[in-house]
PDB file of C-alpha atoms in Angstrom:
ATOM      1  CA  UNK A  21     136.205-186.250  36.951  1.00 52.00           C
ATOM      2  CA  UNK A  22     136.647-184.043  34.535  1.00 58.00           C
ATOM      3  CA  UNK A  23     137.887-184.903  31.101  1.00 89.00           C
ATOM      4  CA  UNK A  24     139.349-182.125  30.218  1.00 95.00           C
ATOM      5  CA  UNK A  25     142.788-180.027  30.931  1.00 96.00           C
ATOM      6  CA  UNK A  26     143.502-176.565  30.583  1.00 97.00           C
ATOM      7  CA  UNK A  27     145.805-174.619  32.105  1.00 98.00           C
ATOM      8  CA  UNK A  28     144.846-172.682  35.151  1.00 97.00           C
ATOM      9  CA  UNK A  29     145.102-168.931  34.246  1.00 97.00           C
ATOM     10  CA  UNK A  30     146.091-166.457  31.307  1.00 97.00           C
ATOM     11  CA  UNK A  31     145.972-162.996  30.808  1.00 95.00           C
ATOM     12  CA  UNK A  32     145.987-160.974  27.787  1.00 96.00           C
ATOM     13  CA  UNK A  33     145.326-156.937  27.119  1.00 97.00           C
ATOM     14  CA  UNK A  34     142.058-155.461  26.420  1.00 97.00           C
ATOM     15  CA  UNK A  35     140.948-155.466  22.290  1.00 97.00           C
ATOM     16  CA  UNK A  36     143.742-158.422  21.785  1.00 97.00           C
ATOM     17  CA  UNK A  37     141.989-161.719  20.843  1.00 97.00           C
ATOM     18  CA  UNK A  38     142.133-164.072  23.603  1.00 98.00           C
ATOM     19  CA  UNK A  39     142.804-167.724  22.592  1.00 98.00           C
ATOM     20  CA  UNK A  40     142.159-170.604  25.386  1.00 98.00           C
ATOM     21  CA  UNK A  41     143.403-174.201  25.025  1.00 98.00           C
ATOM     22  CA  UNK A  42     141.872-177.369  26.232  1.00 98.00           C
ATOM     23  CA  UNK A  43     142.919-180.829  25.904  1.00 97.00           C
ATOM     24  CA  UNK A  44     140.296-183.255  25.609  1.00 96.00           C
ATOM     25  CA  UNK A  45     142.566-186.164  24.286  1.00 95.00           C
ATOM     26  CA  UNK A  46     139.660-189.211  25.317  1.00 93.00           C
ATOM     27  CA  UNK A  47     137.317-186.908  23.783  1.00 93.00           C
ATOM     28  CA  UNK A  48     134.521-190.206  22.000  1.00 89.00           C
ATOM     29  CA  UNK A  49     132.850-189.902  19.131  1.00 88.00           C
ATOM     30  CA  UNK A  50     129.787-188.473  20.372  1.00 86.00           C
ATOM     31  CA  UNK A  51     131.069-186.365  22.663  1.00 89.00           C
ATOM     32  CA  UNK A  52     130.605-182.761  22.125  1.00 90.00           C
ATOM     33  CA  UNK A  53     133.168-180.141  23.109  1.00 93.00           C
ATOM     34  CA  UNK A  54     131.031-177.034  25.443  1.00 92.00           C
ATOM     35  CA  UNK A  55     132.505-173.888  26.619  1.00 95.00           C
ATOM     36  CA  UNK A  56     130.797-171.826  29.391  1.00 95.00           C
ATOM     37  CA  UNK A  57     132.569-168.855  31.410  1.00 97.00           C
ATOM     38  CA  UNK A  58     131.742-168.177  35.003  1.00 97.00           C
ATOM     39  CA  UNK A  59     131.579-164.419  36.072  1.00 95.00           C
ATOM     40  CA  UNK A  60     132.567-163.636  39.627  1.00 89.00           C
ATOM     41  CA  UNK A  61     130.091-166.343  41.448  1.00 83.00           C
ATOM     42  CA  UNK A  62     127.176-165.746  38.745  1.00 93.00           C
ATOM     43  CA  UNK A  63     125.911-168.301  37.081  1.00 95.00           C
ATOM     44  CA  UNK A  64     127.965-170.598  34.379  1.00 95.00           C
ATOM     45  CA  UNK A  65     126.804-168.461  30.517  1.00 94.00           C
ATOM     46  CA  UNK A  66     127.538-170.803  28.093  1.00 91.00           C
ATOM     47  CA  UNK A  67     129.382-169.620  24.820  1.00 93.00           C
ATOM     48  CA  UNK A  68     129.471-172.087  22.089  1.00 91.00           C
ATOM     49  CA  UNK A  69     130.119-175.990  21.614  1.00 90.00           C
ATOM     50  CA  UNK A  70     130.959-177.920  18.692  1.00 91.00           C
ATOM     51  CA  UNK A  71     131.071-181.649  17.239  1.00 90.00           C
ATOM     52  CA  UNK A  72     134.013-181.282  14.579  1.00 91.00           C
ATOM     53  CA  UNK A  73     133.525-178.359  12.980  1.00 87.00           C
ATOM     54  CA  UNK A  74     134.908-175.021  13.901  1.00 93.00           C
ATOM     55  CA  UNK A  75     131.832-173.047  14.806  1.00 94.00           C
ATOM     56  CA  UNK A  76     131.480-169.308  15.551  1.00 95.00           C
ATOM     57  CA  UNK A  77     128.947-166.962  16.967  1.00 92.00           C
ATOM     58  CA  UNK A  78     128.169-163.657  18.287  1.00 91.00           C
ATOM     59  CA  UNK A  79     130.454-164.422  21.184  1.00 92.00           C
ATOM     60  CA  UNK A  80     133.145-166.102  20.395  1.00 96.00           C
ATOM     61  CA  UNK A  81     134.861-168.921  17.779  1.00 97.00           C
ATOM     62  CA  UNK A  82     135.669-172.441  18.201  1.00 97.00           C
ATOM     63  CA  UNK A  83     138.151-173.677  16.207  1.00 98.00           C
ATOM     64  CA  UNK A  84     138.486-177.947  16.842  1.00 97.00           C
ATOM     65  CA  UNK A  85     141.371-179.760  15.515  1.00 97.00           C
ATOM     66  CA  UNK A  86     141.111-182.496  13.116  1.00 95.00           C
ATOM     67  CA  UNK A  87     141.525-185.465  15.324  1.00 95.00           C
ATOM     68  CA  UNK A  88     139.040-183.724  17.757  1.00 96.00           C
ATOM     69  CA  UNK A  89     141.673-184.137  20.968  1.00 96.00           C
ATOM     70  CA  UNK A  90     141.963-180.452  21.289  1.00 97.00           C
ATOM     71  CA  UNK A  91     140.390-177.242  20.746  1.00 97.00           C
ATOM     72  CA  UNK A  92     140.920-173.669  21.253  1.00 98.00           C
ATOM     73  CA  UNK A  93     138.075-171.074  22.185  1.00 98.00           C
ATOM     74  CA  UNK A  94     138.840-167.316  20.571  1.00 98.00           C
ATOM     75  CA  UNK A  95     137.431-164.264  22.309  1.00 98.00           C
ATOM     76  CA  UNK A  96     138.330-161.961  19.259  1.00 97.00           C
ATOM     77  CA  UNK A  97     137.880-158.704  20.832  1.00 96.00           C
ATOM     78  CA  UNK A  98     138.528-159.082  24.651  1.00 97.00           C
ATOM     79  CA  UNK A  99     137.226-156.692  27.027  1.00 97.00           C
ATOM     80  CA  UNK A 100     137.788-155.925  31.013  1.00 97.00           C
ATOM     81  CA  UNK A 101     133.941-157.931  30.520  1.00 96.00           C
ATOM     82  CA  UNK A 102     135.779-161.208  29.698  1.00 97.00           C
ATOM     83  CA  UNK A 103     137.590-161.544  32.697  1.00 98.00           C
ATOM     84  CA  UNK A 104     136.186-165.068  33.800  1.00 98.00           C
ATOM     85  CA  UNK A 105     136.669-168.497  34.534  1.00 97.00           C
ATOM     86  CA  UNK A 106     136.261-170.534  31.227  1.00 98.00           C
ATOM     87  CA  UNK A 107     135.234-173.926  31.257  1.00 97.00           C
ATOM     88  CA  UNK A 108     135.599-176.556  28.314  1.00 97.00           C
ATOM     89  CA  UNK A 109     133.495-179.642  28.974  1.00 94.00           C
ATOM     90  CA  UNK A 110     133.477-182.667  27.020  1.00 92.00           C
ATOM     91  CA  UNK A 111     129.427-184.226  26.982  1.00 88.00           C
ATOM     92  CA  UNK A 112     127.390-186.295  25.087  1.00 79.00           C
ATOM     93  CA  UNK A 113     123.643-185.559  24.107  1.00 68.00           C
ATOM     94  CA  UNK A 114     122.239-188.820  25.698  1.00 57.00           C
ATOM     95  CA  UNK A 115     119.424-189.245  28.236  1.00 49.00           C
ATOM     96  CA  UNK A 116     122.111-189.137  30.733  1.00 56.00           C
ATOM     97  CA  UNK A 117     124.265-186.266  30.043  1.00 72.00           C
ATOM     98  CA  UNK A 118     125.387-183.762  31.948  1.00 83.00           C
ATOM     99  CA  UNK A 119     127.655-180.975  32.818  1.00 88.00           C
ATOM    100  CA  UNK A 120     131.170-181.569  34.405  1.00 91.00           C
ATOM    101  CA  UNK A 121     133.107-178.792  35.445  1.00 94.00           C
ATOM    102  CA  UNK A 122     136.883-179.032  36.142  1.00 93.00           C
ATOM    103  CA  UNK A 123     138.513-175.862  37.329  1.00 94.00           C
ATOM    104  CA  UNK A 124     138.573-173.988  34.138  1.00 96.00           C
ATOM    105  CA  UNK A 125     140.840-171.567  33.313  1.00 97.00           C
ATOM    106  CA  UNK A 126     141.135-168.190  34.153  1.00 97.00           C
ATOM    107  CA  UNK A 127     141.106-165.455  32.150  1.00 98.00           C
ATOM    108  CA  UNK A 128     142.245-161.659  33.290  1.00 98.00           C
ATOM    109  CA  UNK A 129     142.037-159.076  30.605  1.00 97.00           C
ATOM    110  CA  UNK A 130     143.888-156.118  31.424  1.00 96.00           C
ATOM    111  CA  UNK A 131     143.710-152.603  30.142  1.00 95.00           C
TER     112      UNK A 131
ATOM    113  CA  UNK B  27     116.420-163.389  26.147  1.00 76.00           C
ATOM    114  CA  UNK B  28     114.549-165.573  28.250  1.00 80.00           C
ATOM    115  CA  UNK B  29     116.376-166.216  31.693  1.00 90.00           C
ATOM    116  CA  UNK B  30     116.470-168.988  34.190  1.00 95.00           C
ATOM    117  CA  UNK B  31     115.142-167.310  37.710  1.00 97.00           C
ATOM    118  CA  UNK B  32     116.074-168.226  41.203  1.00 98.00           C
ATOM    119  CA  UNK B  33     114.716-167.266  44.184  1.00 97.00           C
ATOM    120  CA  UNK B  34     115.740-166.091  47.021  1.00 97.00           C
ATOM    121  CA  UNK B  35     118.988-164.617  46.258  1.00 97.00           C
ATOM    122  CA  UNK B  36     120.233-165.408  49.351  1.00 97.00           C
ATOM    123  CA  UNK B  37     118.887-167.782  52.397  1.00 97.00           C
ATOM    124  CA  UNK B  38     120.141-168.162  55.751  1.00 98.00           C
ATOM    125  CA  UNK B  39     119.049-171.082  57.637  1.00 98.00           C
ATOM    126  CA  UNK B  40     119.884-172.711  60.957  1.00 98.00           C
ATOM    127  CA  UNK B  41     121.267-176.119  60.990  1.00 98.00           C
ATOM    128  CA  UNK B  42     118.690-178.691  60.534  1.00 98.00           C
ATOM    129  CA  UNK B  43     116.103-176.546  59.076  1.00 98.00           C
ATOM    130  CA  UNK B  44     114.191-177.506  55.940  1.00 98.00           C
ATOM    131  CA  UNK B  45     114.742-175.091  53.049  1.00 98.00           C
ATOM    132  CA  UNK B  46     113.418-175.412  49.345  1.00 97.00           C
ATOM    133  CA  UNK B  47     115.696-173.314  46.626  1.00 98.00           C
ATOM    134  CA  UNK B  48     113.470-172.272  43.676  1.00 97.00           C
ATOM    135  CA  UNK B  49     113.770-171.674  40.153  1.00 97.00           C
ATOM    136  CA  UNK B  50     111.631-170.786  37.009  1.00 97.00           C
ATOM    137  CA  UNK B  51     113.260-172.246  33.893  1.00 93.00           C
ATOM    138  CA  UNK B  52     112.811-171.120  30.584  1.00 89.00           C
ATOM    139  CA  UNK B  53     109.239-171.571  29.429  1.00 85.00           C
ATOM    140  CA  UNK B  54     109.887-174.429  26.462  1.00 82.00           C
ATOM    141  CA  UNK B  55     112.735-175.697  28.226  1.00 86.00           C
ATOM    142  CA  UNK B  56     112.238-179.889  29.176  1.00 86.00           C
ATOM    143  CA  UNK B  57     115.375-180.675  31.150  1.00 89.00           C
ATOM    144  CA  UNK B  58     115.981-179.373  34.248  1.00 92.00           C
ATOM    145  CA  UNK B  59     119.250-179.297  36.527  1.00 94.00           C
ATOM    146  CA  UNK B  60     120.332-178.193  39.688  1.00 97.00           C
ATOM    147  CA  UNK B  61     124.069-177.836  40.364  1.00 97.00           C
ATOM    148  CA  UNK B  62     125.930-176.615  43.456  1.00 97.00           C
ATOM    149  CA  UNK B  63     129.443-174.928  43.797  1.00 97.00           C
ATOM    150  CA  UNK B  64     131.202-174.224  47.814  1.00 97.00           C
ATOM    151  CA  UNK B  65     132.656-171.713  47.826  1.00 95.00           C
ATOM    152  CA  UNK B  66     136.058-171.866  45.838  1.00 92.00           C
ATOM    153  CA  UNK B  67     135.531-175.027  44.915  1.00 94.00           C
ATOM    154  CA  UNK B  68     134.093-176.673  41.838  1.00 95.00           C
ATOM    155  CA  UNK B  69     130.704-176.601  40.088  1.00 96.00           C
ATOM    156  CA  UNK B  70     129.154-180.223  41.204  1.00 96.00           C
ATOM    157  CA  UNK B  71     126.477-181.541  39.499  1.00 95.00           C
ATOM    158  CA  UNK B  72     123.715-182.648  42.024  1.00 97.00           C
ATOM    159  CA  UNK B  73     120.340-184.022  39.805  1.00 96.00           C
ATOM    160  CA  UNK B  74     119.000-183.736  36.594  1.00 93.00           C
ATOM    161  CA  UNK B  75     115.494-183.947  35.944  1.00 93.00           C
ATOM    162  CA  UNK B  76     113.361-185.134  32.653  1.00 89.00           C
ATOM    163  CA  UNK B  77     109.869-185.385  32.183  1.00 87.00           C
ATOM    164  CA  UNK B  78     108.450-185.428  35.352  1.00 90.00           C
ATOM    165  CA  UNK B  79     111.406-187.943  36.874  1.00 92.00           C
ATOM    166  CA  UNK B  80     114.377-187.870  37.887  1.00 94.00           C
ATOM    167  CA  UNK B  81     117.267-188.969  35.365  1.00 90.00           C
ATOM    168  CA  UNK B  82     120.248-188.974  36.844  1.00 91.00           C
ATOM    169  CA  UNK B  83     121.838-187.642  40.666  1.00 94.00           C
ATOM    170  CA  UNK B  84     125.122-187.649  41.920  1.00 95.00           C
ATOM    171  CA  UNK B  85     126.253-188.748  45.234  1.00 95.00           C
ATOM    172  CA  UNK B  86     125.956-185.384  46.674  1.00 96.00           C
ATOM    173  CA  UNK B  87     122.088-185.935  46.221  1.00 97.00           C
ATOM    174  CA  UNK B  88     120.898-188.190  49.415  1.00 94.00           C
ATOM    175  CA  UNK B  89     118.274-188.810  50.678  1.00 95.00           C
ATOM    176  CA  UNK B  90     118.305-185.203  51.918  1.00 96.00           C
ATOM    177  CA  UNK B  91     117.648-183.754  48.447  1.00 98.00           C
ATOM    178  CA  UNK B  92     114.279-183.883  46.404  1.00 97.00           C
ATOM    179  CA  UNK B  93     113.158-182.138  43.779  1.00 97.00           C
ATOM    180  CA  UNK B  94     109.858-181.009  42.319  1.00 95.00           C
ATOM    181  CA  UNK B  95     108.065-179.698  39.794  1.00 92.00           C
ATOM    182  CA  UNK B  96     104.903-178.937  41.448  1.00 86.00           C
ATOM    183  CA  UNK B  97     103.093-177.248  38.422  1.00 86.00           C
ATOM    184  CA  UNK B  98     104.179-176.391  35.144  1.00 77.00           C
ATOM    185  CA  UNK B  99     106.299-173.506  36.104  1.00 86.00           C
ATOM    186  CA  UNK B 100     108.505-174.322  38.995  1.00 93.00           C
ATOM    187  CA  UNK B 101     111.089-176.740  39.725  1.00 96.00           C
ATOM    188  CA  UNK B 102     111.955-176.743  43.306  1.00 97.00           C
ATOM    189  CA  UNK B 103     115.124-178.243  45.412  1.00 98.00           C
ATOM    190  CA  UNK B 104     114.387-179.294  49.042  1.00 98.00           C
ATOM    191  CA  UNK B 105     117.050-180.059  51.416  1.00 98.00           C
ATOM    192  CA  UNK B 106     115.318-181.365  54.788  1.00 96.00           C
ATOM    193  CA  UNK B 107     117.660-180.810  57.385  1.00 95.00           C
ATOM    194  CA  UNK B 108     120.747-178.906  56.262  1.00 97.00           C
ATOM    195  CA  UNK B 109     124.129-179.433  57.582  1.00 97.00           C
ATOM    196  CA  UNK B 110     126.751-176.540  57.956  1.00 97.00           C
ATOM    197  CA  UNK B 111     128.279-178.376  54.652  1.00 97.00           C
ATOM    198  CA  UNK B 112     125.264-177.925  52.442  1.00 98.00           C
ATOM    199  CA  UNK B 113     126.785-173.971  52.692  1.00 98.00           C
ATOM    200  CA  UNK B 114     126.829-173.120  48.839  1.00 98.00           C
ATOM    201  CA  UNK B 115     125.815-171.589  45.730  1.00 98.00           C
ATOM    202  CA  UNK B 116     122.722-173.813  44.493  1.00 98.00           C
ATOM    203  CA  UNK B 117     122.236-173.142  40.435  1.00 98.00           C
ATOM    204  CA  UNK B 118     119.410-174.028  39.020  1.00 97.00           C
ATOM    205  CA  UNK B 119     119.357-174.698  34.810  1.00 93.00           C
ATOM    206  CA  UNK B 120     117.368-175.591  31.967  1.00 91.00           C
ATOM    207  CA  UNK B 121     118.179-176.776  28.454  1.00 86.00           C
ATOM    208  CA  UNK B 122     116.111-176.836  25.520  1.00 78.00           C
ATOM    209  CA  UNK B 123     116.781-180.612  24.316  1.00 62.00           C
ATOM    210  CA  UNK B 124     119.134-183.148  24.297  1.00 49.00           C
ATOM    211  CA  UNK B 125     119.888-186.514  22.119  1.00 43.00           C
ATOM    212  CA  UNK B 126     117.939-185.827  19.357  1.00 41.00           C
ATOM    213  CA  UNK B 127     119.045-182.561  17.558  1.00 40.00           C
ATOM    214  CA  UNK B 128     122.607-183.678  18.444  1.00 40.00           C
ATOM    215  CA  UNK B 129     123.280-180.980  21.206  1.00 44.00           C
ATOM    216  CA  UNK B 130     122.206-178.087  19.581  1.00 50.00           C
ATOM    217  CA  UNK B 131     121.160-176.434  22.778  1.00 64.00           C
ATOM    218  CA  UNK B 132     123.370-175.431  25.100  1.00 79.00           C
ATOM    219  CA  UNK B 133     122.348-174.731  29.523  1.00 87.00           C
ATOM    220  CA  UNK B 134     120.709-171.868  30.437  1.00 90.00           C
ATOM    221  CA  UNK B 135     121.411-171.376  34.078  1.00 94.00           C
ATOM    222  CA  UNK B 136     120.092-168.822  36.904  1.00 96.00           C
ATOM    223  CA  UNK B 137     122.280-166.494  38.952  1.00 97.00           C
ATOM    224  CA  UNK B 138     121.995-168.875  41.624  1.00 97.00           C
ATOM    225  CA  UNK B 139     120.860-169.321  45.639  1.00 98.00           C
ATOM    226  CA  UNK B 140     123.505-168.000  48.453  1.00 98.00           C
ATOM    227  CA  UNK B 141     122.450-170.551  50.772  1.00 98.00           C
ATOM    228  CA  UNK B 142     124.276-170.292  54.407  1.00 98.00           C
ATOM    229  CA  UNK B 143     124.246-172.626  57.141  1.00 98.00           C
ATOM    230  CA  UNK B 144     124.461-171.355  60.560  1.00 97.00           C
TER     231      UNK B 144
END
């Protein structure tokens, strides 16, 4: 199962940031924190992941909280594009690590 | 940006047939994974595949499922006799590296097989 919890949809209005939650309270120490949005029925894109550290990129910002049991993934600029599912996935890097997707939450940008 | 391809985009078999699903990962790219999602329903992880081995499978992956990566291109899922309930979205992924550079490297996965069981 998945080890994560977020809440099943949000919405929020084209060029407003977006900001999705996820609870990952059993979140170990190795354990990285992995977002990935799923487009219609295309293929999960992944976004960003982090350890600790709030990370950002070209897509979108990751800002973890200090005792790593939740995080918040920030879509600063969101367009009609963004309207996805959005998965957060706890992992480790291990020789057995993989992927597990919960339900993710849904995001709806309107205009 | 480099891409993960699957092919075909869609397959239609009959119940009981033997289909393979496959994919091209990204060229420097040593893990491989295939995943599966019914429709509506989760993403399910099915097998995950390291240097020239398997590494891990779910339960979903019986006896029915094998993989392959017949050369140093492909990496192929066979299902030998589908069942109406193998009726999914097959991805197929690829990740750089795991373990040692601490997860620097997230999945790259394809747009996926429509496979249909009739």
């Amino acid at each position: 199962d998945a080890k994560t919890t977020q809440p099943p949809s949000m919405d929020c209005a084209e060029g407003r940031a977006a900001n999705l939650p996820c609870n990952h309270s059993t979140i170990s120490g190795n354990e990285y924190v992995y977002w990935y949005r799923q487009i219609h029925s295309q293929g999960p894109q992944y976004i960003i992941h982090g350890l600790k550290n709030n990370e950002t990129n070209e897509m979108a910002s990751l800002i973890i909280t200090e005792d790593r049991k939740s995080s918040t993934l920030i879509l600063p600029h969101a367009t009609l594009r963004d309207t996805a599912v959005y998965y957060c996935i706890v992992s480790t890097t291990g020789a057995n690590s993989k992927l597990t997707f919960g339900k993710g939450i849904t995001l709806s940008v309107r205009p | 940006e480099p891409e993960v391809t699957q092919t075909p985009s869609h397959q239609v078999t009959q119940m009981g047939q033997e289909v393979i699903l496959r994919c091209v990962p990204i060229s420097n790219h040593l893990y491989f994974y295939w995943y599966r999602q019914i429709l509506g329903q989760k993403v399910e992880f099915l097998v995950s595949f390291y240097n020239n081995e398997i590494s891990e499978k779910s339960e979903i992956f019986d006896d029915q499922f094998s993989v392959e990566r017949p050369d140093g291109s492909n990496f192929t899922l066979k299902i030998r006799s589908t069942k109406l309930e193998d009726s999914a979205m097959y991805f197929c992924a690829s990740s750089a590296s795991r373990g040692v550079t601490g997860g620097q490297y997230g999945y790259t996965f394809g747009s996926g097989t429509r496979l249909t069981v009739v």
